[in-house]
Short mmCIF file of C-alpha atoms in Angstrom, two decimals:
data_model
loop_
_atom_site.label_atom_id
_atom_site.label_comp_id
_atom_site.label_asym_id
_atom_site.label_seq_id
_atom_site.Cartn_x
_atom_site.Cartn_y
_atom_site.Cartn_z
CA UNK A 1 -16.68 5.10 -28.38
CA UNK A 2 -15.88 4.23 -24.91
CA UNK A 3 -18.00 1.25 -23.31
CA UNK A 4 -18.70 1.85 -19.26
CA UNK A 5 -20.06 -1.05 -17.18
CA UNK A 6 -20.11 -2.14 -13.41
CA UNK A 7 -19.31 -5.34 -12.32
CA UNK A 8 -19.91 -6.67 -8.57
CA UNK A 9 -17.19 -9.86 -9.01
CA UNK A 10 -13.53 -8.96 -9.59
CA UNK A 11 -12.68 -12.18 -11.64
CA UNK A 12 -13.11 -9.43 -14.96
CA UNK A 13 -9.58 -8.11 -14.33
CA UNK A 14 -8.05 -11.70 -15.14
CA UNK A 15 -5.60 -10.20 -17.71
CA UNK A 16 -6.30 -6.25 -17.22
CA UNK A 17 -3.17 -5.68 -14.79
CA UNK A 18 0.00 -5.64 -17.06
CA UNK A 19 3.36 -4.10 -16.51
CA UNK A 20 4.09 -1.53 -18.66
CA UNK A 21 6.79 1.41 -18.74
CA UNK A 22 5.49 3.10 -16.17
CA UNK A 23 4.95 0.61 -13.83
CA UNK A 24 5.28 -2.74 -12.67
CA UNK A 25 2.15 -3.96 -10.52
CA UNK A 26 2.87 -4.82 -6.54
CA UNK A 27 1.16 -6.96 -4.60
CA UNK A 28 -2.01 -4.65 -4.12
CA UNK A 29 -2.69 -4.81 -8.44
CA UNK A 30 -3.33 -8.21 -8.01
CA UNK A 31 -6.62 -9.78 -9.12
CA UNK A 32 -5.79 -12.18 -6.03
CA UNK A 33 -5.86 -9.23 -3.84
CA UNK A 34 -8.84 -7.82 -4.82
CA UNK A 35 -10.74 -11.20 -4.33
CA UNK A 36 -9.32 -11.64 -0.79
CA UNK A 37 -11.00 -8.08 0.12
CA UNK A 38 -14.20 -9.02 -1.19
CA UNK A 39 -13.93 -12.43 0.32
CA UNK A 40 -13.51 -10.61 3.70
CA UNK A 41 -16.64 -8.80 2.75
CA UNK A 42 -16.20 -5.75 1.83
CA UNK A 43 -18.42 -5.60 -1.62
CA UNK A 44 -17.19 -4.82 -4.61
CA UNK A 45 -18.16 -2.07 -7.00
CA UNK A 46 -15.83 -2.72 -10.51
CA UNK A 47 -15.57 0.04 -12.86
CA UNK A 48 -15.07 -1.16 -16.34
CA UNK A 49 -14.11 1.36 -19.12
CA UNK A 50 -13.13 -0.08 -22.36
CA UNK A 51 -12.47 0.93 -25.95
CA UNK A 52 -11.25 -1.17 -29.15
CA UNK A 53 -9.00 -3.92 -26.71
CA UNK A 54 -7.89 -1.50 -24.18
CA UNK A 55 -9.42 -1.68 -21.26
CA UNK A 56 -9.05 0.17 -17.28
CA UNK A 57 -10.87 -0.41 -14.14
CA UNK A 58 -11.46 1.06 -10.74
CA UNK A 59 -11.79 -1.52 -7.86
CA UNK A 60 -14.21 0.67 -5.60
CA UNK A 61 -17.03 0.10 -3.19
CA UNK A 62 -19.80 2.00 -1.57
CA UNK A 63 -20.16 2.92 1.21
CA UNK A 64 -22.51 5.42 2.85
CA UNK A 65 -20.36 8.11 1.84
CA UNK A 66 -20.65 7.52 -1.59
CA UNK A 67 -17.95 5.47 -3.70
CA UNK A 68 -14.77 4.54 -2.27
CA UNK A 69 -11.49 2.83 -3.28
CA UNK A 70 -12.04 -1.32 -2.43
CA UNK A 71 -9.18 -1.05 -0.29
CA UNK A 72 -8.41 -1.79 3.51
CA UNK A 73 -5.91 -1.37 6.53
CA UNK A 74 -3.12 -3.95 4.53
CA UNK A 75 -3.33 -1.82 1.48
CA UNK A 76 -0.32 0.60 0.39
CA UNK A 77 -1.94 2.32 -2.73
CA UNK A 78 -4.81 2.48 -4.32
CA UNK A 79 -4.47 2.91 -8.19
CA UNK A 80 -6.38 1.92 -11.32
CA UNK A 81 -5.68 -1.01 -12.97
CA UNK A 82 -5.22 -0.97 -17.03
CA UNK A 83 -4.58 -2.94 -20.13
CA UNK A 84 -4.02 0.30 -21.94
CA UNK A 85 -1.77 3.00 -24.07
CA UNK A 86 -1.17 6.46 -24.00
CA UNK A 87 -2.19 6.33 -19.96
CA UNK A 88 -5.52 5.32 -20.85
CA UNK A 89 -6.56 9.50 -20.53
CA UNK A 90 -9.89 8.77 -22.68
CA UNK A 91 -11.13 5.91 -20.76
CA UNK A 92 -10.60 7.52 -17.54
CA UNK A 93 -12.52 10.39 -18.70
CA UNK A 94 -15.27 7.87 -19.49
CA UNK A 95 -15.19 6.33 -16.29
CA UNK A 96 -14.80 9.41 -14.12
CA UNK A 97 -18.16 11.21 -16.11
CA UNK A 98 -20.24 7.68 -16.00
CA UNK A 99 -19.76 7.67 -12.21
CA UNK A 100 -21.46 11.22 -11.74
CA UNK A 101 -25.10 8.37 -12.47
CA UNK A 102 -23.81 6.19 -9.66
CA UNK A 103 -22.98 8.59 -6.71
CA UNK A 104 -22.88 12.64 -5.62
CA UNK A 105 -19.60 11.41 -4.38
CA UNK A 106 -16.17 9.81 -5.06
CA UNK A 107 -13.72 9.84 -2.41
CA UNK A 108 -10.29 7.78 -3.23
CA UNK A 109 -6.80 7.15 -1.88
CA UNK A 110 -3.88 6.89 -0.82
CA UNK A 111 -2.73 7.60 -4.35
CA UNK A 112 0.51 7.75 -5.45
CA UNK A 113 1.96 10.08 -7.83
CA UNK A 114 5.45 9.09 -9.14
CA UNK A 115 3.69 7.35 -11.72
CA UNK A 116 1.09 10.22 -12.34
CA UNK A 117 -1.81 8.41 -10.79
CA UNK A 118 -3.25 11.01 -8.36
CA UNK A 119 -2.64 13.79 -11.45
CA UNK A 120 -4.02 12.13 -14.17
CA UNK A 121 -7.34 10.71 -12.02
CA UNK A 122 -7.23 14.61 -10.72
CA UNK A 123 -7.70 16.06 -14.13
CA UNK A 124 -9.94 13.25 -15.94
CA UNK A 125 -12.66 14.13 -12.95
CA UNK A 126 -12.04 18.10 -12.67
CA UNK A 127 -12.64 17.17 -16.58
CA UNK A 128 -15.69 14.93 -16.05
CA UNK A 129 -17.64 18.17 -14.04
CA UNK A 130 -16.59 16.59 -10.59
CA UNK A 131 -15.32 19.64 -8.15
CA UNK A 132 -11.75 17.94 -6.78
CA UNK A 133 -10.41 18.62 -3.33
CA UNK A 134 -6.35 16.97 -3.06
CA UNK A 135 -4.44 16.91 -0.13
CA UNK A 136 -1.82 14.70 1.03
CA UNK A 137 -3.05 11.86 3.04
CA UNK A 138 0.11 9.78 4.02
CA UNK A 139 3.66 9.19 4.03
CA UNK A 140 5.42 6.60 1.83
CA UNK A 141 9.33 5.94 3.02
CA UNK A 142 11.06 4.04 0.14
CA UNK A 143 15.03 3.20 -0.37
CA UNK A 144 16.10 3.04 -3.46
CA UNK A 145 19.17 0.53 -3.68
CA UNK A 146 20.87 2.39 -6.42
CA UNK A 147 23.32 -0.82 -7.44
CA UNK A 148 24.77 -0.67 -3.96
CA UNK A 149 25.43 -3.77 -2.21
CA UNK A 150 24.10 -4.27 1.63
CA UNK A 151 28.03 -3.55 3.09
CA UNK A 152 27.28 0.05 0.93
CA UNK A 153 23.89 1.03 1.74
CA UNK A 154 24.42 -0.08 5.99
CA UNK A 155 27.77 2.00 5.91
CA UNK A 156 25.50 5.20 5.31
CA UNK A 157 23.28 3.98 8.11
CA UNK A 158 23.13 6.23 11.06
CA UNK A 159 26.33 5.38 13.49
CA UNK A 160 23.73 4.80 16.44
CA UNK A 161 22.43 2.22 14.12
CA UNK A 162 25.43 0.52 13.11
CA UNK A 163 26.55 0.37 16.56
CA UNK A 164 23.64 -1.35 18.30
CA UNK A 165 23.68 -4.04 15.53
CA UNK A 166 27.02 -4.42 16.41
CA UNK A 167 26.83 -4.99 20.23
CA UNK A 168 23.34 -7.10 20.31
CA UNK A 169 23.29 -9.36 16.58
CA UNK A 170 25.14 -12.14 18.84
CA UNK A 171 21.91 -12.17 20.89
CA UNK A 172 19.64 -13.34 19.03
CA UNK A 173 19.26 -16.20 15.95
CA UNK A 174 17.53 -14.93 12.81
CA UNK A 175 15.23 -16.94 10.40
CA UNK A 176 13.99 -16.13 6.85
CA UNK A 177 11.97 -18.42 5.11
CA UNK A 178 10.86 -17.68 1.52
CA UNK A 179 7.86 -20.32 2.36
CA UNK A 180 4.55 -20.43 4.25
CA UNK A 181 5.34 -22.50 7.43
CA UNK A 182 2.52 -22.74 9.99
CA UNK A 183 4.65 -22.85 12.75
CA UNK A 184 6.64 -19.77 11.79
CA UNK A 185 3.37 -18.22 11.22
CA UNK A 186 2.33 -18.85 14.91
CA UNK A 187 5.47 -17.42 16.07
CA UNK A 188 5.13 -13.66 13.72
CA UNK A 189 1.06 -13.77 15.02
CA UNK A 190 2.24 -14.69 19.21
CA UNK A 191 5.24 -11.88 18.58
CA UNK A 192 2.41 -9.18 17.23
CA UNK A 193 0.32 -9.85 19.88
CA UNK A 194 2.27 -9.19 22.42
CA UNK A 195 4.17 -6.07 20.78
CA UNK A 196 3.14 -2.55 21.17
CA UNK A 197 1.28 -2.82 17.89
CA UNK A 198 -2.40 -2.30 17.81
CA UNK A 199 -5.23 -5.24 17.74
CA UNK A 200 -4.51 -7.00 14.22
CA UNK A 201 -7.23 -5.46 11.96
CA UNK A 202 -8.03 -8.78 9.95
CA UNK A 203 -5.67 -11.82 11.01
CA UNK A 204 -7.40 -14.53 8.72
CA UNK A 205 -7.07 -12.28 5.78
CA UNK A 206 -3.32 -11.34 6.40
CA UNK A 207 -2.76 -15.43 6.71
CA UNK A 208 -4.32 -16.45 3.35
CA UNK A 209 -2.30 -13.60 2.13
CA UNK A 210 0.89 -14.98 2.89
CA UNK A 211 0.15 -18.21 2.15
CA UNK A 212 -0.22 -17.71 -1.38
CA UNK A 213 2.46 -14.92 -1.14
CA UNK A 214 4.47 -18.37 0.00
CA UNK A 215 2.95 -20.66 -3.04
CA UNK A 216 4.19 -17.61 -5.54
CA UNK A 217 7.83 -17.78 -3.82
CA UNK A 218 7.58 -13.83 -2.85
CA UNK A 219 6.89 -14.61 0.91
CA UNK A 220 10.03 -13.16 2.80
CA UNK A 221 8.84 -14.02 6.59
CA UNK A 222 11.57 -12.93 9.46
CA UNK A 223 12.30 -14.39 12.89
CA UNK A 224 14.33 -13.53 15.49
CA UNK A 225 14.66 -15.20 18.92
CA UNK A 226 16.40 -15.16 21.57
CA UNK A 227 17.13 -18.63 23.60
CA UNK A 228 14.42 -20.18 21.90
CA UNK A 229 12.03 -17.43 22.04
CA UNK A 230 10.28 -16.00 19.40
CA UNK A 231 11.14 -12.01 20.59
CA UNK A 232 10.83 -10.30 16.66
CA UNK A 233 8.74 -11.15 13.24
CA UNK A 234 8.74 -9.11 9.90
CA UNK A 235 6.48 -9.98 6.96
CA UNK A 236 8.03 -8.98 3.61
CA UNK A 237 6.99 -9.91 -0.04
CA UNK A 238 8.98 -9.34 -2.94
CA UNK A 239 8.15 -9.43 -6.72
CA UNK A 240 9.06 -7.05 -9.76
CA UNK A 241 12.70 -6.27 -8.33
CA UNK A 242 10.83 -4.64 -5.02
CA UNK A 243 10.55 -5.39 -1.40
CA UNK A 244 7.62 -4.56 0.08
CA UNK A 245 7.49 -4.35 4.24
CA UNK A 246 4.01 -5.37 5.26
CA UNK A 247 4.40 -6.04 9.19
CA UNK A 248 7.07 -5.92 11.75
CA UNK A 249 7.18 -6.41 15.39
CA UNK A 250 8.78 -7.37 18.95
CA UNK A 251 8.25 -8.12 22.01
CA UNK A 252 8.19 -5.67 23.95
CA UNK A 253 9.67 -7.04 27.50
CA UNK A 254 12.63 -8.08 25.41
CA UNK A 255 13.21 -4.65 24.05
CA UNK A 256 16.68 -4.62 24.90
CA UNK A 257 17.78 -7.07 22.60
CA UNK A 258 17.17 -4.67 20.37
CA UNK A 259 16.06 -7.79 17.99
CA UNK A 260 13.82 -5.74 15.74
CA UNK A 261 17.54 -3.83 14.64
CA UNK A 262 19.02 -6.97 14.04
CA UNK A 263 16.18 -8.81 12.08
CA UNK A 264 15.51 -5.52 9.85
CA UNK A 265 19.25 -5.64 9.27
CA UNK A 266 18.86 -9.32 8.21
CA UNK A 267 15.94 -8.64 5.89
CA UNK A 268 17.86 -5.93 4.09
CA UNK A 269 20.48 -7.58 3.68
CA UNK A 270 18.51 -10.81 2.53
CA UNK A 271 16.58 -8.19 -0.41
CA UNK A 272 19.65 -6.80 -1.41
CA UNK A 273 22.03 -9.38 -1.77
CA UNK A 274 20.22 -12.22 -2.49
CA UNK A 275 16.57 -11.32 -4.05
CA UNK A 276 18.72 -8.16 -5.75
CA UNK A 277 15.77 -5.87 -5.28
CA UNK A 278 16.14 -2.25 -6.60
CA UNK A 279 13.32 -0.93 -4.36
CA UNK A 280 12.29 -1.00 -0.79
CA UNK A 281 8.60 0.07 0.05
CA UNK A 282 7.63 0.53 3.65
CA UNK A 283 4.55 1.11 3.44
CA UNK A 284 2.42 4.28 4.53
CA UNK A 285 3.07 5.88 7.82
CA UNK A 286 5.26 8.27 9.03
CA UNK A 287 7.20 7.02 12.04
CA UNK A 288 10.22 8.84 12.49
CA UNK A 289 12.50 6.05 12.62
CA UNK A 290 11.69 4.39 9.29
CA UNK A 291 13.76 7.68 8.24
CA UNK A 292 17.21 5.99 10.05
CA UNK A 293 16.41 3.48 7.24
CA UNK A 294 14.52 4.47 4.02
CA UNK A 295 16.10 7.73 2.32
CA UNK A 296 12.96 8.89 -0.09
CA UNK A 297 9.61 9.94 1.62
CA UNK A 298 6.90 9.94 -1.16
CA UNK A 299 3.49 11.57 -0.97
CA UNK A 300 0.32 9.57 -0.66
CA UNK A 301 -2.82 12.08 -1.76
CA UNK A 302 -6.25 11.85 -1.30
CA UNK A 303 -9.07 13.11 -4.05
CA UNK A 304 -12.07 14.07 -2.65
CA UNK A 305 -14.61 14.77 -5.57
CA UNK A 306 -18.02 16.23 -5.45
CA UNK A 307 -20.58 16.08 -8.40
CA UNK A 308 -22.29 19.41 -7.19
CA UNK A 309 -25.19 19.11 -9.28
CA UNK A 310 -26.24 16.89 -6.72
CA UNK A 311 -28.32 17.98 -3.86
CA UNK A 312 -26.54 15.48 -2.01
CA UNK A 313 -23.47 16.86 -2.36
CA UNK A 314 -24.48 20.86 -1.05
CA UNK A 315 -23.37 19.35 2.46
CA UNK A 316 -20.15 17.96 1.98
CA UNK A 317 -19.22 20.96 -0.05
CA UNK A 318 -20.30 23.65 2.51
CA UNK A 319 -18.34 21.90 5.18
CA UNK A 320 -15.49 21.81 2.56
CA UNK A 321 -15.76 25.64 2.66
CA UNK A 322 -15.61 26.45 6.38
CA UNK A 323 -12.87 24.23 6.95
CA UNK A 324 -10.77 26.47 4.46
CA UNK A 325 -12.19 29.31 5.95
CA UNK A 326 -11.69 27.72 9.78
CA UNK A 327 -7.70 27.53 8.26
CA UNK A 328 -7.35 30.37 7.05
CA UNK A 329 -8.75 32.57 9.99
CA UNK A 330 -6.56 30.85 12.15
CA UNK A 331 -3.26 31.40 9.83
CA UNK A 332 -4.10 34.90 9.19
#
């Protein structure tokens, strides 16, 4: 018999994440990661499924949409976490037909799927009486290192590439510290800032996140400047063989330098060689030139699922409908 509860603290899943042959949990598993999101207040809905030692949880929230994954702008995936065999197909079945008592609706992503997560949560709720909607919702670029050394992987590198690292790496000095250093900090927050990149969604957050990222030793922060100047800042972690690339940016009046080139260049070479990573994870997002250096492009998917027995959930579904008929019109 499968036990469902809810649980509005996330200090439960001390011990629930393990790594298992499927998977080895990245920095958004964490029970640490969970705790900063609620700590930046978004609330916390846990769902608890659990069955003789074996246990899984979904980290969602609610919001006035219904239930959502407890996830924000930082996050890569959203997944379930387990302690759990045989891919834990019973409890989610629990979980996903106990939720129909707490909501009309459960909307969650971006899920990934090399590891069957957006399948097997799209079956246990089609199972569970929900009606499903997927779609892809995001890009994922990833290299996978493959044994090569850095020399290996930058000689396949596009010869535009290669060449501009070539004429500008003498301009500027690059730093990586595998530390939290105030100071270096400052410099990666004034260099985002003043990039092109949008307002920074949660700047306190992203700090106490690699601080303790630093305490671990899986902090990998880049700088590169130019006669003193802080012109280009990356924020990498790395932990279970993977690199994971959380922020990068320049300045943009010192574009020429072509800094951010020679810093990524840096970093990768810095994973490969030294941390011997056999993954590189940049994140969601589909900007064409994190193609010139990732060479996989994984789905992200989004399941949108509707407990029609709901009145609340006749809406939602009718605007479902005309979309696809909206599409189709305008295909046919």
């Amino acid at each position: 018999m499968v036990a469902v509860s809810y649980h509005d603290t996330v200090k439960f899943l001390q011990g629930t994440i393990v790594p298992d042959e499927y998977r080895l949990p990245g920095p958004f598993d964490r029970m640490e990661w969970f705790q900063l999101l609620a700590a930046g207040g978004i609330s916390p809905l846990l769902v608890e499924a659990r069955q003789k030692g074996e246990s899984l949880a979904l980290p969602l929230t609610r919001t006035d949409s219904g239930l959502e994954p407890l996830i924000n702008w930082y996050s890569f995936i959203w997944r379930p976490v387990m302690r759990c065999d045989d891919l834990c197909a019973p409890l989610l079945l629990a979980a996903a037909k106990d939720l129909r008592r707490q909501s009309h609706r459960v909307t969650l992503w971006p899920l990934p799927d090399e590891d069957g997560t957006a399948s097997r949560l799209e079956h246990a709720f089609r199972d569970a009486g929900w009606r499903v909607d997927r779609s892809q919702c995001d890009h994922n670029h990833i290299l996978k290192v493959g044994g090569r050394s850095f020399a290996d992987y930058w000689a396949a590198r596009p010869g535009q590439m290669r060449t501009t690292l070539k004429r500008k790496a003498k301009k500027v000095e690059v730093e990586i510290l595998e530390r939290f250093e105030p100071a270096a900090w400052a410099a990666y927050e004034q260099v985002y800032a003043n990039s092109w990149k949008p307002e920074e969604g949660n700047p306190a957050l992203l700090r106490q996140f690699a601080q303790a990222e630093g305490a671990a030793g899986r902090l990998r922060l880049g700088i590169a400047r130019h006669e003193g100047i802080s012109v280009a800042a990356q924020f990498w972690t790395v932990e279970n063989s993977a690199a994971y690339i959380h922020k990068l940016a320049h300045l943009k009046d010192y574009k020429a330098l072509s800094a951010g080139t020679t810093l990524s260049a840096a970093m990768f070479e810095h994973a490969i060689d030294r941390d011997r990573v056999t993954l590189v994870d940049f994140g969601t997002g589909n900007d064409p030139y994190k193609a010139d250096w990732m060479e996989e492009d994984r789905p992200r998917f989004r399941l949108d699922c509707l407990d029609t027995r709901q009145i609340r959930a006749w809406p939602v579904l009718a605007r479902r409908m005309a979309g696809r008929v909206a599409r189709a019109l305008q295909q046919s």
